[in-house]
PDB file of N, CA, C and O in Angstrom:
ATOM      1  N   UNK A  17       0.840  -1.203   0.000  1.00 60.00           N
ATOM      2  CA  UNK A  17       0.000   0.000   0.000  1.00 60.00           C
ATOM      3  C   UNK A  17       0.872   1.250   0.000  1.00 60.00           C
ATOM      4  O   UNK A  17       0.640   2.333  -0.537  1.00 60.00           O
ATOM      5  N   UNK A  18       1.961   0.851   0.743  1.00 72.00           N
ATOM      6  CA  UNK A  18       2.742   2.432   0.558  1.00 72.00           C
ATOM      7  C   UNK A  18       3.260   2.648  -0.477  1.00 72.00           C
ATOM      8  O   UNK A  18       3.847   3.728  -0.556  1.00 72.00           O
ATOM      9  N   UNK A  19       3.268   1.553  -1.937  1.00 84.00           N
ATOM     10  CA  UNK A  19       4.377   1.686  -2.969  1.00 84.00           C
ATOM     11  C   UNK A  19       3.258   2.579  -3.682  1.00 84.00           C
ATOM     12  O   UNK A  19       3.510   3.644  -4.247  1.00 84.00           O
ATOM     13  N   UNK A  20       1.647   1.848  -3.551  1.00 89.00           N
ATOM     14  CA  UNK A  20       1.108   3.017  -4.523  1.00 89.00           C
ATOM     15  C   UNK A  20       0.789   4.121  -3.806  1.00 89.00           C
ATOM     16  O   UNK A  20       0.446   5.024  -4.570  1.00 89.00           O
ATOM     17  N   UNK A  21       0.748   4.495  -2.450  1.00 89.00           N
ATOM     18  CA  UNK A  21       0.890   6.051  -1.788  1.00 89.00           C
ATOM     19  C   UNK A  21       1.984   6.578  -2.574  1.00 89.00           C
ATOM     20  O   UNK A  21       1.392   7.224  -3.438  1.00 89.00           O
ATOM     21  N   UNK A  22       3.231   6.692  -2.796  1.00 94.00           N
ATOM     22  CA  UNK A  22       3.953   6.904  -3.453  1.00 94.00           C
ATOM     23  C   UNK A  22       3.743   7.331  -4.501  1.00 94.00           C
ATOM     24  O   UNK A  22       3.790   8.547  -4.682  1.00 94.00           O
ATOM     25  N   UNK A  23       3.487   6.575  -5.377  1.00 94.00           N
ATOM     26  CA  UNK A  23       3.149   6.560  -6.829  1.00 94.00           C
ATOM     27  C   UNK A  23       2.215   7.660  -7.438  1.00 94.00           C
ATOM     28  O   UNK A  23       2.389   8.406  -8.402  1.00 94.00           O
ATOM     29  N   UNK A  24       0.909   7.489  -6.350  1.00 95.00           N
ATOM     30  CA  UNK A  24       0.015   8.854  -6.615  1.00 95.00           C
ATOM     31  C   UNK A  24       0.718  10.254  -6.319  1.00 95.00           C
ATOM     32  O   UNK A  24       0.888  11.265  -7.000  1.00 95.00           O
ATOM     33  N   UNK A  25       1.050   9.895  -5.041  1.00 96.00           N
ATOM     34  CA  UNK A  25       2.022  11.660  -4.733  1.00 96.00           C
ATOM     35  C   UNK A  25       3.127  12.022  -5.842  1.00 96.00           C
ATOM     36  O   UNK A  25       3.471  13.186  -6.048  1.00 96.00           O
ATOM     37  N   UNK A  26       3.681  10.860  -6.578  1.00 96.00           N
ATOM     38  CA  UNK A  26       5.012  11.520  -7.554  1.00 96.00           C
ATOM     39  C   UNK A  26       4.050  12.004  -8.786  1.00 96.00           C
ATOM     40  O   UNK A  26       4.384  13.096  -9.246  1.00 96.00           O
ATOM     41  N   UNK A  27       2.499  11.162  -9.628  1.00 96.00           N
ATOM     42  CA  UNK A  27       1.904  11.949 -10.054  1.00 96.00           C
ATOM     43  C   UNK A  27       1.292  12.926  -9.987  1.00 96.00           C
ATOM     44  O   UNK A  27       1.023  13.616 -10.970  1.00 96.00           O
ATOM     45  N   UNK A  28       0.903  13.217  -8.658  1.00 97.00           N
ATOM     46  CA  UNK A  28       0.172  14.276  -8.282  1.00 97.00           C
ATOM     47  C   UNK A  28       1.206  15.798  -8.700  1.00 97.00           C
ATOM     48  O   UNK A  28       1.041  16.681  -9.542  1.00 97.00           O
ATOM     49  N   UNK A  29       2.348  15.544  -7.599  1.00 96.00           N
ATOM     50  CA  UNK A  29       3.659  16.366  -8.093  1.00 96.00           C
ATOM     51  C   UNK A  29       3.744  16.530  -9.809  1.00 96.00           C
ATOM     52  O   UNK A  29       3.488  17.611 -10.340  1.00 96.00           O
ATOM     53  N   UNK A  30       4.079  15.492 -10.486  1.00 96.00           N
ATOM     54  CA  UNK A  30       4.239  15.961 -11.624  1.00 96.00           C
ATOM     55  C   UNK A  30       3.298  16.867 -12.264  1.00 96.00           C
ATOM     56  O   UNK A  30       3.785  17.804 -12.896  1.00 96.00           O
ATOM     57  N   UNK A  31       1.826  16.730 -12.200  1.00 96.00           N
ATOM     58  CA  UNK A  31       0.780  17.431 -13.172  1.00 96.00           C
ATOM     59  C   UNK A  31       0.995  19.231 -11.970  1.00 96.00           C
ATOM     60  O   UNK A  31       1.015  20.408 -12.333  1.00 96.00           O
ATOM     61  N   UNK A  32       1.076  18.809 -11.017  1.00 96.00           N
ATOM     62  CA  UNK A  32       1.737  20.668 -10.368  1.00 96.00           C
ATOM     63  C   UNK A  32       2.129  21.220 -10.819  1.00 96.00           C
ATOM     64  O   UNK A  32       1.808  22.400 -10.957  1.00 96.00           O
ATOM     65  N   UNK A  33       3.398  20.446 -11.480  1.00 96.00           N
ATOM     66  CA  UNK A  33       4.363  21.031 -11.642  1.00 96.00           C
ATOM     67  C   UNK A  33       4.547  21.494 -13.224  1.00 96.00           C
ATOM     68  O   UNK A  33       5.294  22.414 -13.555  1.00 96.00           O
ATOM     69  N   UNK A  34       3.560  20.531 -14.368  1.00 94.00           N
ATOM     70  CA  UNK A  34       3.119  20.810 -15.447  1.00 94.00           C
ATOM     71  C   UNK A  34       2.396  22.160 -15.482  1.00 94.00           C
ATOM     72  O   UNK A  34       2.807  23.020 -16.261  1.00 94.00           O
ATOM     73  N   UNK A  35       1.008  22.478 -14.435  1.00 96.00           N
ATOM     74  CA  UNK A  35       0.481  22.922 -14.565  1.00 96.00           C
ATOM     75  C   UNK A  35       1.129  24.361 -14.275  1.00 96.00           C
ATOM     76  O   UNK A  35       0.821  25.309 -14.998  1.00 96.00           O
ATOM     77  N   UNK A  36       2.210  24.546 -12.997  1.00 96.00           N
ATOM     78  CA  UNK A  36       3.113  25.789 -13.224  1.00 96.00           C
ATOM     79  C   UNK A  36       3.754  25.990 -14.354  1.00 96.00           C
ATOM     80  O   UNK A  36       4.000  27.056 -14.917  1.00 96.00           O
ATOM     81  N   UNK A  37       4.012  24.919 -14.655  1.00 96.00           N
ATOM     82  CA  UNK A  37       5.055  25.105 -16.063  1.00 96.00           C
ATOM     83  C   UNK A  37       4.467  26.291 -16.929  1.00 96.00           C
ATOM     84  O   UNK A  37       4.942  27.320 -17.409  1.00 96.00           O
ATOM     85  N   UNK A  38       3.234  25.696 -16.917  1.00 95.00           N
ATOM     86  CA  UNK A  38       2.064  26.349 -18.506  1.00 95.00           C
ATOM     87  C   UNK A  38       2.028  27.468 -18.102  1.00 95.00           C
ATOM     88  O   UNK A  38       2.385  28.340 -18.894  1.00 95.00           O
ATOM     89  N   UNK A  39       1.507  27.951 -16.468  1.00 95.00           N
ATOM     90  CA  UNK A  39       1.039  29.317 -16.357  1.00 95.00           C
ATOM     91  C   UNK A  39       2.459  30.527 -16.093  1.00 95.00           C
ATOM     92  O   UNK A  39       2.445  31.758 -16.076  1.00 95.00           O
ATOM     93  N   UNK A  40       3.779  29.379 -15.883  1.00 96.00           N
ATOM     94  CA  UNK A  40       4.984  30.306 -16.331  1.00 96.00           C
ATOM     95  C   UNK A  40       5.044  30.634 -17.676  1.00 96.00           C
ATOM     96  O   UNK A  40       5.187  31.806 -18.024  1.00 96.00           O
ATOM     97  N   UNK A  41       4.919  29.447 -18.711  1.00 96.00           N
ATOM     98  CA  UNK A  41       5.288  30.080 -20.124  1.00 96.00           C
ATOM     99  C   UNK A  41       4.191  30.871 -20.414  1.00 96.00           C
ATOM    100  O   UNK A  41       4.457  31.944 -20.955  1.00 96.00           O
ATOM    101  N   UNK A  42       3.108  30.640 -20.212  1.00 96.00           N
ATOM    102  CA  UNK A  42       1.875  31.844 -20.646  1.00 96.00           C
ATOM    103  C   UNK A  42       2.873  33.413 -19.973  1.00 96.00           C
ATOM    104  O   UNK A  42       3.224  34.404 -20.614  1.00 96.00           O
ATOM    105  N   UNK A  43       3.007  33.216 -19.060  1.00 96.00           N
ATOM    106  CA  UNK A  43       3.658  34.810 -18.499  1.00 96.00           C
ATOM    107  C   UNK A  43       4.628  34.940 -19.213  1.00 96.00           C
ATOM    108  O   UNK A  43       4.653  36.056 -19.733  1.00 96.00           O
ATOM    109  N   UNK A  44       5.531  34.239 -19.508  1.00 97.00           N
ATOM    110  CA  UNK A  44       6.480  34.616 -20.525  1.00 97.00           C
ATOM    111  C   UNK A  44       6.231  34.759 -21.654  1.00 97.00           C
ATOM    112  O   UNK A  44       7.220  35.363 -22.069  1.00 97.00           O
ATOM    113  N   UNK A  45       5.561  34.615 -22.484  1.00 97.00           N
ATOM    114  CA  UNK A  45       5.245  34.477 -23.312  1.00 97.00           C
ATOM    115  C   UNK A  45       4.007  36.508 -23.616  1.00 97.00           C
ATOM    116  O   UNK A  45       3.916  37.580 -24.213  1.00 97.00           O
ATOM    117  N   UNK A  46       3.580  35.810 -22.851  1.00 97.00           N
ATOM    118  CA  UNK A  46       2.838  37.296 -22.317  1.00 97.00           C
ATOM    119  C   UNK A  46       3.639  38.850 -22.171  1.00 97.00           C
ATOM    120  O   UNK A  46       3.289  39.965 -22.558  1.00 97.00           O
ATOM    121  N   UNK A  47       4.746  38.425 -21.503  1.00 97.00           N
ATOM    122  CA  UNK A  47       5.775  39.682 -21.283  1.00 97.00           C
ATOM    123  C   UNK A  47       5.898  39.705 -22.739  1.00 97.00           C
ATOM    124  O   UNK A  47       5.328  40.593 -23.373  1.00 97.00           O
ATOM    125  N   UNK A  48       6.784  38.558 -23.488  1.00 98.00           N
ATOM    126  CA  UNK A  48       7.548  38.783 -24.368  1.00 98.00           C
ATOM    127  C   UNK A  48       6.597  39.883 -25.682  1.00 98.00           C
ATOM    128  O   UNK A  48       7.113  40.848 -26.245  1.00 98.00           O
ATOM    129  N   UNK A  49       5.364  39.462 -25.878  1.00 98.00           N
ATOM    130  CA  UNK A  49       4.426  40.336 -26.547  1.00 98.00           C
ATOM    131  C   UNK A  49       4.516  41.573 -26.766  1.00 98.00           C
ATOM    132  O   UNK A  49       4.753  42.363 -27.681  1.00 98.00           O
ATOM    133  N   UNK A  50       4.091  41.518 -24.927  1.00 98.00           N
ATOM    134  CA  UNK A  50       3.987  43.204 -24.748  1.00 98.00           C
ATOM    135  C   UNK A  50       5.405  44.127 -24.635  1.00 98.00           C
ATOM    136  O   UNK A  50       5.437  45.345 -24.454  1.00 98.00           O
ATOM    137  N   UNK A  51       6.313  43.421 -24.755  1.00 98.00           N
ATOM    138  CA  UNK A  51       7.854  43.838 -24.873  1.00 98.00           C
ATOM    139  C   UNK A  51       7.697  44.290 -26.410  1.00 98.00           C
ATOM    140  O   UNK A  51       7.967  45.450 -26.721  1.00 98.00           O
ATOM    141  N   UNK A  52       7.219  43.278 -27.447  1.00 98.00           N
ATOM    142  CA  UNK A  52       7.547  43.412 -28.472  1.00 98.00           C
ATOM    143  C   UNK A  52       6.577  44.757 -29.238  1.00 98.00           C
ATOM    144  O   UNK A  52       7.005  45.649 -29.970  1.00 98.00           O
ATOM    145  N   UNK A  53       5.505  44.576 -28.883  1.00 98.00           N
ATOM    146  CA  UNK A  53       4.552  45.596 -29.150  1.00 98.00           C
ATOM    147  C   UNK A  53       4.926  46.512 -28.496  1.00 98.00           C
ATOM    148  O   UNK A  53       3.840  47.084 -28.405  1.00 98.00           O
ATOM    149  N   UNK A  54       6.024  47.519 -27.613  1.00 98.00           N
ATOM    150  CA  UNK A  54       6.039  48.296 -27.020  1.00 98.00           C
ATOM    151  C   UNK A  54       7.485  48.937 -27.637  1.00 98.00           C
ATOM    152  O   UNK A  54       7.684  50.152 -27.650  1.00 98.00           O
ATOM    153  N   UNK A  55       8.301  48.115 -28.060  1.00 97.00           N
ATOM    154  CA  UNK A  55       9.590  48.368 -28.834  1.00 97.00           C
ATOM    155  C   UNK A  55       9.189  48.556 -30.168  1.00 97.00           C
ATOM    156  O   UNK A  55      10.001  49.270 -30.756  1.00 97.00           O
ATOM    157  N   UNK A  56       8.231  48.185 -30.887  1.00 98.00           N
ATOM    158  CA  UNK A  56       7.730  48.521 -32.389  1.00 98.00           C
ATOM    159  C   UNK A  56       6.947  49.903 -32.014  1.00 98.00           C
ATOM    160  O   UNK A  56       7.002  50.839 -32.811  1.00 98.00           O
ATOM    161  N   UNK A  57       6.362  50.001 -31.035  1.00 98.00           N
ATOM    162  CA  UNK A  57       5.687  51.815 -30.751  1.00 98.00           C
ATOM    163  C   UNK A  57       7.023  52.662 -30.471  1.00 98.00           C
ATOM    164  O   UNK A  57       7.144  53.748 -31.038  1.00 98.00           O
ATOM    165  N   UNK A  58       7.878  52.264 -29.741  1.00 98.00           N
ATOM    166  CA  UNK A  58       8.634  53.305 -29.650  1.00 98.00           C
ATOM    167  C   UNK A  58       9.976  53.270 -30.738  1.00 98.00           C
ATOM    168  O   UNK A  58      10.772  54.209 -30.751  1.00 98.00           O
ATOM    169  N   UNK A  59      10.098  52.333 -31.453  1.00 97.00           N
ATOM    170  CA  UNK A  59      10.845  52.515 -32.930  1.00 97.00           C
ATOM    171  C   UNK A  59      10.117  53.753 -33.830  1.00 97.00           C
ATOM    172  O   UNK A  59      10.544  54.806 -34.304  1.00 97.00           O
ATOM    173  N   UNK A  60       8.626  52.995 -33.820  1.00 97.00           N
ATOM    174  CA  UNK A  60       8.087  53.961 -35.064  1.00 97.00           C
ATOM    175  C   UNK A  60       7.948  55.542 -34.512  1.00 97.00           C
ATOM    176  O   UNK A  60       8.182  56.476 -35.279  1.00 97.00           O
ATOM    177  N   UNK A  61       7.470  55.805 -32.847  1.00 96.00           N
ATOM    178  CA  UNK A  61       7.960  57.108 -32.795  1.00 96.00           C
ATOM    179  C   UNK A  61       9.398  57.569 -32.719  1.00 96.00           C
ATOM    180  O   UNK A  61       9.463  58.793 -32.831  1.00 96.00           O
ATOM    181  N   UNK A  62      10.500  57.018 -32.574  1.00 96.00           N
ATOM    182  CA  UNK A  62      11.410  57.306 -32.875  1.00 96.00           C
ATOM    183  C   UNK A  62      11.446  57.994 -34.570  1.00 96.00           C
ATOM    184  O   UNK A  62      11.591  59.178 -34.873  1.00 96.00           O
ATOM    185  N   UNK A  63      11.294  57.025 -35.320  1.00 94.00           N
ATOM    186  CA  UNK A  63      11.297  57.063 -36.698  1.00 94.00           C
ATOM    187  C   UNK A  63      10.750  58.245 -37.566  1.00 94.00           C
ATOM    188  O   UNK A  63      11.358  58.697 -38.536  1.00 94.00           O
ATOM    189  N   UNK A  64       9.387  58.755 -37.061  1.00 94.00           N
ATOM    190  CA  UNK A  64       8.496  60.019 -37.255  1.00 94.00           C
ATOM    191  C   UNK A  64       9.228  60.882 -36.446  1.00 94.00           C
ATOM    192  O   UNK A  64       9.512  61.734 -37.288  1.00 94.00           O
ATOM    193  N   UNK A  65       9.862  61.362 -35.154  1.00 93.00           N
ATOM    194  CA  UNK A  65      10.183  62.165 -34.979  1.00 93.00           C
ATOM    195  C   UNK A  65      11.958  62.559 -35.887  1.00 93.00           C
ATOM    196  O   UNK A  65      12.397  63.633 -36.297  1.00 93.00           O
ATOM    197  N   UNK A  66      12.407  61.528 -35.903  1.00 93.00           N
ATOM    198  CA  UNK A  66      13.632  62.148 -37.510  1.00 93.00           C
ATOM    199  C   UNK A  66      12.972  62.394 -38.588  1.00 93.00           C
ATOM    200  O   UNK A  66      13.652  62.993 -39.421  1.00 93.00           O
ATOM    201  N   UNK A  67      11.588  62.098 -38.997  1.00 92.00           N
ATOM    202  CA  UNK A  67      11.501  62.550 -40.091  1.00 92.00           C
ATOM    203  C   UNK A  67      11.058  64.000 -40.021  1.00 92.00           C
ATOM    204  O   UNK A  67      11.355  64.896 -40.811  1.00 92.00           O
ATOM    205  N   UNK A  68      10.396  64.065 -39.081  1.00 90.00           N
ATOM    206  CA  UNK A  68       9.663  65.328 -39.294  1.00 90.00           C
ATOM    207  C   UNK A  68      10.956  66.623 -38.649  1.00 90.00           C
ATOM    208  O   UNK A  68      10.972  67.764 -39.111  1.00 90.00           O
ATOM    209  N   UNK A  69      11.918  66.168 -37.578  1.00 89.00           N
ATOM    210  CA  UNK A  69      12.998  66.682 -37.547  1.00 89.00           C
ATOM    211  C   UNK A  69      13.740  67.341 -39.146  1.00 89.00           C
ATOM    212  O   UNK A  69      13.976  68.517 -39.425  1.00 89.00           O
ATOM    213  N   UNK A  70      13.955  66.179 -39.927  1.00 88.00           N
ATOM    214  CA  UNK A  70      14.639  66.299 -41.253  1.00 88.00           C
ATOM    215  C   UNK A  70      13.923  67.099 -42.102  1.00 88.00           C
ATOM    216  O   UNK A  70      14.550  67.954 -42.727  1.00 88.00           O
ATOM    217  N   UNK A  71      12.318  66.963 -42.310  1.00 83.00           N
ATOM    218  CA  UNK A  71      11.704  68.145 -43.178  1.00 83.00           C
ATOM    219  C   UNK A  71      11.410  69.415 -42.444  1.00 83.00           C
ATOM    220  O   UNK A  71      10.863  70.354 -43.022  1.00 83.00           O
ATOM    221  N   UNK A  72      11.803  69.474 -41.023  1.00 68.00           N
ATOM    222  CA  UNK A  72      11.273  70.916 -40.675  1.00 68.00           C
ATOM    223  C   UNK A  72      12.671  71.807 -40.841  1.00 68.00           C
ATOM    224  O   UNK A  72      12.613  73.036 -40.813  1.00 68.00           O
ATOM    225  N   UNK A  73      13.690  71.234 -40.984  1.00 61.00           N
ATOM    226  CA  UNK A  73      15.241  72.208 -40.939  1.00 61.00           C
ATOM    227  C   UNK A  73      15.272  72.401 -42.086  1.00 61.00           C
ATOM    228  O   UNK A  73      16.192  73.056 -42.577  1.00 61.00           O
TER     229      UNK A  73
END
């Protein structure tokens, strides 16, 4: 009886530890987005402010 006490607790552990897994890569995955969408806004205002720099001189 204790080999399958065992057995359930190392599955039990594993699907935990799956289930952190997922809701870490969702957050990472999540940052990485809004990283990326936030570096393409501030490229393109970068980008408009040289231009309009370059046609106003």
């Amino acid at each position: 009886m204790g080999g399958m006490g065992r057995i359930l607790l190392l599955a039990a552990g594993v699907v935990v530890a799956f289930l952190l897994l997922g809701s870490v890569i969702g957050f990472v995955v999540g940052a990485l987005k809004w990283a990326l969408i936030i570096g393409i806004v501030v490229l393109a205002v970068m980008a408009l402010g040289r231009i309009l720099r370059s046609t106003g001189s």
